[in-house]
PDB file of C-alpha atoms and ligand atoms in Angstrom:
ATOM      1  CA  MET M   1    -196.183 236.839 103.325  1.00  0.00           C
ATOM      2  CA  PRO M   2    -195.219 234.293 106.013  1.00  0.00           C
ATOM      3  CA  LEU M   3    -191.755 232.902 105.552  1.00  0.00           C
ATOM      4  CA  LEU M   4    -192.630 229.287 104.629  1.00  0.00           C
ATOM      5  CA  PRO M   5    -195.029 230.043 101.708  1.00  0.00           C
ATOM      6  CA  LEU M   6    -192.568 232.669 100.463  1.00  0.00           C
ATOM      7  CA  LEU M   7    -189.727 230.166 100.441  1.00  0.00           C
ATOM      8  CA  LEU M   8    -191.955 227.609  98.741  1.00  0.00           C
ATOM      9  CA  ALA M   9    -193.014 230.142  96.094  1.00  0.00           C
ATOM     10  CA  LEU M  10    -189.387 231.039  95.359  1.00  0.00           C
ATOM     11  CA  TRP M  11    -188.456 227.373  95.243  1.00  0.00           C
ATOM     12  CA  VAL M  12    -191.248 226.576  92.771  1.00  0.00           C
ATOM     13  CA  ARG M  13    -190.297 229.564  90.587  1.00  0.00           C
ATOM     14  CA  ALA M  14    -186.692 228.407  90.537  1.00  0.00           C
ATOM     15  CA  ALA M  15    -187.557 224.838  89.534  1.00  0.00           C
ATOM     16  CA  PRO M  16    -187.236 224.014  85.833  1.00  0.00           C
ATOM     17  CA  SER M  17    -190.877 222.909  85.553  1.00  0.00           C
ATOM     18  CA  LEU M  18    -193.987 222.542  87.659  1.00  0.00           C
ATOM     19  CA  ARG M  19    -193.593 218.770  87.603  1.00  0.00           C
ATOM     20  CA  GLY M  20    -190.026 219.137  88.759  1.00  0.00           C
ATOM     21  CA  ALA M  21    -191.156 221.450  91.550  1.00  0.00           C
ATOM     22  CA  LEU M  22    -193.864 219.056  92.671  1.00  0.00           C
ATOM     23  CA  ALA M  23    -191.386 216.190  92.554  1.00  0.00           C
ATOM     24  CA  LEU M  24    -189.110 218.149  94.878  1.00  0.00           C
ATOM     25  CA  VAL M  25    -191.979 218.716  97.329  1.00  0.00           C
ATOM     26  CA  ALA M  26    -193.427 215.204  97.117  1.00  0.00           C
ATOM     27  CA  PRO M  27    -191.018 212.990  95.199  1.00  0.00           C
ATOM     28  CA  VAL M  28    -192.546 210.006  93.444  1.00  0.00           C
ATOM     29  CA  ASP M  29    -191.218 207.377  91.100  1.00  0.00           C
ATOM     30  CA  CYS M  30    -193.176 205.667  88.342  1.00  0.00           C
ATOM     31  CA  ALA M  31    -195.300 203.029  90.069  1.00  0.00           C
ATOM     32  CA  GLY M  32    -194.547 200.598  87.246  1.00  0.00           C
ATOM     33  CA  CYS M  33    -190.870 200.917  86.407  1.00  0.00           C
ATOM     34  CA  GLY M  34    -189.402 203.339  88.967  1.00  0.00           C
ATOM     35  CA  ALA M  35    -188.608 206.131  86.484  1.00  0.00           C
ATOM     36  CA  PRO M  36    -188.050 209.278  88.572  1.00  0.00           C
ATOM     37  CA  ASP M  37    -190.373 212.207  89.208  1.00  0.00           C
ATOM     38  CA  ILE M  38    -193.563 210.880  87.703  1.00  0.00           C
ATOM     39  CA  ASP M  39    -196.533 208.977  89.102  1.00  0.00           C
ATOM     40  CA  LEU M  40    -196.762 206.672  86.090  1.00  0.00           C
ATOM     41  CA  CYS M  41    -194.488 207.129  83.083  1.00  0.00           C
ATOM     42  CA  GLY M  42    -195.721 207.254  79.500  1.00  0.00           C
ATOM     43  CA  ARG M  43    -194.322 203.823  78.692  1.00  0.00           C
ATOM     44  CA  CYS M  44    -196.080 202.097  81.602  1.00  0.00           C
ATOM     45  CA  ARG M  45    -199.269 204.071  80.934  1.00  0.00           C
ATOM     46  CA  ALA M  46    -199.204 203.004  77.278  1.00  0.00           C
ATOM     47  CA  ARG M  47    -198.496 199.375  78.243  1.00  0.00           C
ATOM     48  CA  PHE M  48    -201.572 199.266  80.499  1.00  0.00           C
ATOM     49  CA  ALA M  49    -203.663 201.114  77.937  1.00  0.00           C
ATOM     50  CA  ALA M  50    -202.800 198.567  75.248  1.00  0.00           C
ATOM     51  CA  ALA M  51    -202.989 195.365  77.339  1.00  0.00           C
ATOM     52  CA  LEU M  52    -205.261 192.742  75.823  1.00  0.00           C
ATOM     53  CA  PRO M  53    -207.666 190.960  78.177  1.00  0.00           C
ATOM     54  CA  ARG M  54    -207.475 187.200  78.567  1.00  0.00           C
ATOM     55  CA  LEU M  55    -210.457 184.875  78.758  1.00  0.00           C
ATOM     56  CA  ASP M  56    -210.092 181.718  80.818  1.00  0.00           C
ATOM     57  CA  ALA M  57    -212.264 179.739  83.231  1.00  0.00           C
ATOM     58  CA  LEU M  58    -212.352 178.864  86.908  1.00  0.00           C
ATOM     59  CA  ALA M  59    -212.079 175.211  87.939  1.00  0.00           C
ATOM     60  CA  ASP M  60    -215.899 174.925  87.789  1.00  0.00           C
ATOM     61  CA  ALA M  61    -215.881 176.307  84.211  1.00  0.00           C
ATOM     62  CA  THR M  62    -217.212 179.772  85.152  1.00  0.00           C
ATOM     63  CA  PRO M  63    -215.800 182.179  82.515  1.00  0.00           C
ATOM     64  CA  CYS M  64    -212.997 184.336  83.893  1.00  0.00           C
ATOM     65  CA  ALA M  65    -211.587 187.449  82.206  1.00  0.00           C
ATOM     66  CA  THR M  66    -208.444 189.235  83.385  1.00  0.00           C
ATOM     67  CA  GLY M  67    -206.891 192.479  82.215  1.00  0.00           C
ATOM     68  CA  LEU M  68    -203.224 192.205  83.153  1.00  0.00           C
ATOM     69  CA  VAL M  69    -200.681 189.579  84.120  1.00  0.00           C
ATOM     70  CA  TYR M  70    -199.777 190.246  87.749  1.00  0.00           C
ATOM     71  CA  ALA M  71    -196.042 190.430  87.229  1.00  0.00           C
ATOM     72  CA  GLY M  72    -193.343 193.039  86.626  1.00  0.00           C
ATOM     73  CA  SER M  73    -194.532 196.619  86.167  1.00  0.00           C
ATOM     74  CA  ALA M  74    -198.211 195.647  86.387  1.00  0.00           C
ATOM     75  CA  ARG M  75    -197.664 193.972  89.751  1.00  0.00           C
ATOM     76  CA  ASP M  76    -195.684 196.948  91.050  1.00  0.00           C
ATOM     77  CA  ALA M  77    -198.332 199.434  89.919  1.00  0.00           C
ATOM     78  CA  VAL M  78    -201.213 197.406  91.398  1.00  0.00           C
ATOM     79  CA  LEU M  79    -199.329 197.109  94.705  1.00  0.00           C
ATOM     80  CA  ALA M  80    -198.622 200.863  94.726  1.00  0.00           C
ATOM     81  CA  PHE M  81    -202.339 201.455  94.132  1.00  0.00           C
ATOM     82  CA  LYS M  82    -203.621 198.940  96.695  1.00  0.00           C
ATOM     83  CA  ASP M  83    -201.045 199.106  99.451  1.00  0.00           C
ATOM     84  CA  GLY M  84    -199.004 202.220  98.698  1.00  0.00           C
ATOM     85  CA  GLY M  85    -201.936 204.629  98.929  1.00  0.00           C
ATOM     86  CA  ARG M  86    -201.433 205.883  95.365  1.00  0.00           C
ATOM     87  CA  LEU M  87    -205.137 205.951  94.587  1.00  0.00           C
ATOM     88  CA  ARG M  88    -204.761 208.155  91.506  1.00  0.00           C
ATOM     89  CA  LEU M  89    -203.481 205.031  89.760  1.00  0.00           C
ATOM     90  CA  ALA M  90    -207.100 203.828  89.598  1.00  0.00           C
ATOM     91  CA  ARG M  91    -207.514 205.861  86.416  1.00  0.00           C
ATOM     92  CA  PRO M  92    -204.657 204.349  84.355  1.00  0.00           C
ATOM     93  CA  LEU M  93    -205.379 200.882  85.774  1.00  0.00           C
ATOM     94  CA  ALA M  94    -209.086 201.036  84.937  1.00  0.00           C
ATOM     95  CA  PRO M  95    -208.868 200.457  81.135  1.00  0.00           C
ATOM     96  CA  PRO M  96    -207.509 196.870  81.401  1.00  0.00           C
ATOM     97  CA  LEU M  97    -210.294 196.042  83.862  1.00  0.00           C
ATOM     98  CA  GLY M  98    -212.845 197.728  81.612  1.00  0.00           C
ATOM     99  CA  ARG M  99    -211.694 195.671  78.624  1.00  0.00           C
ATOM    100  CA  ALA M 100    -211.864 192.438  80.637  1.00  0.00           C
ATOM    101  CA  LEU M 101    -215.426 193.332  81.660  1.00  0.00           C
ATOM    102  CA  ALA M 102    -216.302 194.111  78.045  1.00  0.00           C
ATOM    103  CA  LEU M 103    -214.897 190.750  76.954  1.00  0.00           C
ATOM    104  CA  LEU M 104    -217.111 188.931  79.456  1.00  0.00           C
ATOM    105  CA  ALA M 105    -220.116 191.014  78.438  1.00  0.00           C
ATOM    106  CA  ALA M 106    -219.508 190.175  74.774  1.00  0.00           C
ATOM    107  CA  GLU M 107    -219.460 186.453  75.611  1.00  0.00           C
ATOM    108  CA  ALA M 108    -222.623 186.633  77.731  1.00  0.00           C
ATOM    109  CA  PRO M 109    -225.919 185.484  76.237  1.00  0.00           C
ATOM    110  CA  ASP M 110    -228.227 188.217  74.931  1.00  0.00           C
ATOM    111  CA  ASP M 111    -230.782 187.674  77.689  1.00  0.00           C
ATOM    112  CA  ALA M 112    -228.118 188.289  80.390  1.00  0.00           C
ATOM    113  CA  HIS M 113    -228.016 192.036  79.778  1.00  0.00           C
ATOM    114  CA  PRO M 114    -227.840 194.441  81.490  1.00  0.00           C
ATOM    115  CA  LEU M 115    -225.146 192.904  83.696  1.00  0.00           C
ATOM    116  CA  VAL M 116    -224.578 193.970  87.284  1.00  0.00           C
ATOM    117  CA  ALA M 117    -220.946 194.272  88.422  1.00  0.00           C
ATOM    118  CA  LEU M 118    -220.479 193.012  91.983  1.00  0.00           C
ATOM    119  CA  ALA M 119    -217.252 193.837  93.793  1.00  0.00           C
ATOM    120  CA  VAL M 120    -215.464 191.420  96.081  1.00  0.00           C
ATOM    121  CA  PRO M 121    -214.961 193.394  99.317  1.00  0.00           C
ATOM    122  CA  PRO M 122    -211.536 193.888 100.872  1.00  0.00           C
ATOM    123  CA  SER M 123    -210.774 192.003 104.064  1.00  0.00           C
ATOM    124  CA  ARG M 124    -211.739 193.864 107.220  1.00  0.00           C
ATOM    125  CA  SER M 125    -208.095 194.505 108.056  1.00  0.00           C
ATOM    126  CA  GLY M 126    -207.433 195.643 104.477  1.00  0.00           C
ATOM    127  CA  ARG M 127    -210.288 198.135 104.573  1.00  0.00           C
ATOM    128  CA  ARG M 128    -209.090 199.451 107.947  1.00  0.00           C
ATOM    129  CA  ARG M 129    -205.536 199.800 106.689  1.00  0.00           C
ATOM    130  CA  ARG M 130    -206.387 201.442 103.368  1.00  0.00           C
ATOM    131  CA  GLY M 131    -209.542 203.307 104.332  1.00  0.00           C
ATOM    132  CA  CYS M 132    -211.059 202.498 100.950  1.00  0.00           C
ATOM    133  CA  ASP M 133    -212.206 199.688  98.695  1.00  0.00           C
ATOM    134  CA  PRO M 134    -209.763 199.298  95.774  1.00  0.00           C
ATOM    135  CA  VAL M 135    -212.174 197.304  93.596  1.00  0.00           C
ATOM    136  CA  GLU M 136    -214.870 199.931  94.015  1.00  0.00           C
ATOM    137  CA  LEU M 137    -212.422 202.662  92.987  1.00  0.00           C
ATOM    138  CA  LEU M 138    -211.355 200.680  89.925  1.00  0.00           C
ATOM    139  CA  LEU M 139    -214.945 199.980  88.885  1.00  0.00           C
ATOM    140  CA  ARG M 140    -215.860 203.626  89.246  1.00  0.00           C
ATOM    141  CA  ALA M 141    -212.812 204.675  87.216  1.00  0.00           C
ATOM    142  CA  ALA M 142    -213.826 202.148  84.555  1.00  0.00           C
ATOM    143  CA  GLY M 143    -217.348 203.631  84.483  1.00  0.00           C
ATOM    144  CA  ALA M 144    -218.832 200.247  85.340  1.00  0.00           C
ATOM    145  CA  VAL M 145    -220.784 201.111  88.480  1.00  0.00           C
ATOM    146  CA  PRO M 146    -224.310 202.343  87.888  1.00  0.00           C
ATOM    147  CA  GLY M 147    -225.078 202.577  91.608  1.00  0.00           C
ATOM    148  CA  ARG M 148    -223.933 201.427  94.992  1.00  0.00           C
ATOM    149  CA  ARG M 149    -226.383 198.547  95.263  1.00  0.00           C
ATOM    150  CA  GLY M 150    -224.154 195.989  93.599  1.00  0.00           C
ATOM    151  CA  LEU M 151    -221.173 196.973  95.666  1.00  0.00           C
ATOM    152  CA  GLU M 152    -222.992 196.310  98.898  1.00  0.00           C
ATOM    153  CA  PHE M 153    -224.078 192.923  97.796  1.00  0.00           C
ATOM    154  CA  LEU M 154    -221.205 190.865  99.110  1.00  0.00           C
ATOM    155  CA  ARG M 155    -220.085 191.033 102.692  1.00  0.00           C
ATOM    156  CA  HIS M 156    -218.054 188.879 104.992  1.00  0.00           C
ATOM    157  CA  GLY M 157    -219.560 185.919 106.787  1.00  0.00           C
ATOM    158  CA  SER M 158    -220.309 186.083 110.487  1.00  0.00           C
ATOM    159  CA  SER M 159    -217.772 184.978 113.034  1.00  0.00           C
ATOM    160  CA  ALA M 160    -219.973 181.927 113.696  1.00  0.00           C
ATOM    161  CA  GLN M 161    -219.629 180.927 110.055  1.00  0.00           C
ATOM    162  CA  GLN M 162    -215.865 181.300 110.290  1.00  0.00           C
ATOM    163  CA  LYS M 163    -215.636 179.350 113.538  1.00  0.00           C
ATOM    164  CA  GLY M 164    -213.780 176.079 113.361  1.00  0.00           C
ATOM    165  CA  ARG M 165    -211.548 177.238 110.546  1.00  0.00           C
ATOM    166  CA  GLY M 166    -207.860 177.684 111.151  1.00  0.00           C
ATOM    167  CA  ARG M 167    -206.415 181.166 110.782  1.00  0.00           C
ATOM    168  CA  ALA M 168    -204.625 180.304 107.549  1.00  0.00           C
ATOM    169  CA  GLU M 169    -207.758 178.778 106.088  1.00  0.00           C
ATOM    170  CA  ARG M 170    -209.866 181.797 107.073  1.00  0.00           C
ATOM    171  CA  HIS M 171    -207.361 184.024 105.352  1.00  0.00           C
ATOM    172  CA  ARG M 172    -207.262 181.847 102.231  1.00  0.00           C
ATOM    173  CA  SER M 173    -210.960 181.283 101.923  1.00  0.00           C
ATOM    174  CA  ARG M 174    -212.995 184.223 103.197  1.00  0.00           C
ATOM    175  CA  ARG M 175    -216.646 183.298 103.408  1.00  0.00           C
ATOM    176  CA  LEU M 176    -218.887 185.748 101.594  1.00  0.00           C
ATOM    177  CA  VAL M 177    -222.614 186.147 101.935  1.00  0.00           C
ATOM    178  CA  CYS M 178    -225.244 188.214 100.141  1.00  0.00           C
ATOM    179  CA  SER M 179    -227.193 190.984 101.773  1.00  0.00           C
ATOM    180  CA  THR M 180    -229.574 191.240  98.826  1.00  0.00           C
ATOM    181  CA  ARG M 181    -231.602 188.717  96.807  1.00  0.00           C
ATOM    182  CA  TRP M 182    -230.632 188.820  93.166  1.00  0.00           C
ATOM    183  CA  ALA M 183    -233.092 186.303  91.761  1.00  0.00           C
ATOM    184  CA  GLY M 184    -233.050 186.353  87.994  1.00  0.00           C
ATOM    185  CA  ARG M 185    -230.336 189.030  87.696  1.00  0.00           C
ATOM    186  CA  SER M 186    -227.208 188.372  85.684  1.00  0.00           C
ATOM    187  CA  VAL M 187    -224.045 189.404  87.485  1.00  0.00           C
ATOM    188  CA  VAL M 188    -220.309 189.613  86.968  1.00  0.00           C
ATOM    189  CA  ILE M 189    -218.097 189.241  90.043  1.00  0.00           C
ATOM    190  CA  VAL M 190    -215.101 191.597  90.092  1.00  0.00           C
ATOM    191  CA  ASP M 191    -211.870 191.479  92.102  1.00  0.00           C
ATOM    192  CA  ASP M 192    -208.557 193.292  91.811  1.00  0.00           C
ATOM    193  CA  VAL M 193    -206.037 190.443  91.850  1.00  0.00           C
ATOM    194  CA  MET M 194    -206.787 186.790  91.171  1.00  0.00           C
ATOM    195  CA  THR M 195    -204.336 184.328  92.695  1.00  0.00           C
ATOM    196  CA  THR M 196    -205.817 180.823  92.835  1.00  0.00           C
ATOM    197  CA  GLY M 197    -209.390 181.862  92.072  1.00  0.00           C
ATOM    198  CA  ALA M 198    -210.610 180.669  95.503  1.00  0.00           C
ATOM    199  CA  THR M 199    -212.074 184.049  96.510  1.00  0.00           C
ATOM    200  CA  LEU M 200    -213.842 184.495  93.179  1.00  0.00           C
ATOM    201  CA  THR M 201    -215.189 180.944  93.401  1.00  0.00           C
ATOM    202  CA  GLU M 202    -216.532 181.712  96.885  1.00  0.00           C
ATOM    203  CA  ALA M 203    -218.093 184.944  95.599  1.00  0.00           C
ATOM    204  CA  CYS M 204    -219.807 182.976  92.809  1.00  0.00           C
ATOM    205  CA  ARG M 205    -221.197 180.525  95.364  1.00  0.00           C
ATOM    206  CA  ALA M 206    -222.580 183.371  97.475  1.00  0.00           C
ATOM    207  CA  ALA M 207    -224.111 185.075  94.434  1.00  0.00           C
ATOM    208  CA  ARG M 208    -225.749 181.900  93.209  1.00  0.00           C
ATOM    209  CA  GLU M 209    -227.063 181.192  96.689  1.00  0.00           C
ATOM    210  CA  ALA M 210    -228.836 184.569  96.454  1.00  0.00           C
ATOM    211  CA  GLY M 211    -230.418 183.573  93.172  1.00  0.00           C
ATOM    212  CA  ALA M 212    -228.073 185.439  90.822  1.00  0.00           C
ATOM    213  CA  ARG M 213    -227.046 184.081  87.476  1.00  0.00           C
ATOM    214  CA  VAL M 214    -223.249 184.430  87.415  1.00  0.00           C
ATOM    215  CA  VAL M 215    -222.177 185.204  83.855  1.00  0.00           C
ATOM    216  CA  GLY M 216    -218.501 185.219  84.790  1.00  0.00           C
ATOM    217  CA  VAL M 217    -215.789 186.619  86.990  1.00  0.00           C
ATOM    218  CA  CYS M 218    -213.315 189.334  86.248  1.00  0.00           C
ATOM    219  CA  ALA M 219    -210.069 190.574  87.774  1.00  0.00           C
ATOM    220  CA  LEU M 220    -207.816 193.502  86.972  1.00  0.00           C
ATOM    221  CA  ALA M 221    -204.769 191.214  87.144  1.00  0.00           C
ATOM    222  CA  ALA M 222    -204.088 187.493  87.443  1.00  0.00           C
ATOM    223  CA  VAL M 223    -201.050 185.908  89.059  1.00  0.00           C
ATOM    224  CA  PRO M 224    -199.317 183.769  86.419  1.00  0.00           C
ATOM    225  CA  LEU M 225    -199.591 180.018  86.993  1.00  0.00           C
ATOM    226  CA  SER M 226    -195.915 179.750  87.958  1.00  0.00           C
ATOM    227  CA  GLY M 227    -196.391 182.305  90.776  1.00  0.00           C
ATOM    228  CA  ARG M 228    -199.383 180.613  92.451  1.00  0.00           C
ATOM    229  CA  SER M 229    -199.130 178.758  95.726  1.00  0.00           C
TER     230      SER M 229
HETATM  231 ZN1  LIG K 301    -192.880 203.475  84.166  1.00  0.00          ZN
END
């Protein structure tokens, strides 16, 4: 046996548990509270599993459901998932999003079903940096994606459409357009984190422009009012 695997095998055997051994090889702390040697501790996992969704509305009265308050351990876990590359967190973060979606679905009129979940895409730089679409991963983990069609529905506006906007404004208010007509279909727009609601409002505009009936918007987590700017 080559030396390195042999050393690793001895090391693992000497460790008090497999988890302890793995933590020695690739140490992680709880993404929510920082407890050592675990991806997400039982307390944080239970907190996300038990979180109650909140129903609110955007400024134009579009119903808006959110799963978590984007603060404390929830904020840390979402950041670890989105920007820290800890994609396995999609599974424990999916239930709050799933419950928020269910809340919206329960409020929707009978003739709005079945609903189509449409994901807000990451910014181009975000997709390049992460190599994935966090909202798509969350929706899949929540079992809310019947096919890819809905996920391809929203895309970024052309550079001509963005022309004339300052850099800060472009960043704040990404223009979204539809690549598919959705006449007569009832949709729910989904994002990971809602700050001011501007992106979700823009997504609603794009969906309605394509003929969709927007039943509501949904986000895994919402920044509390005091943290918005
Ligand atoms: Zn924890």
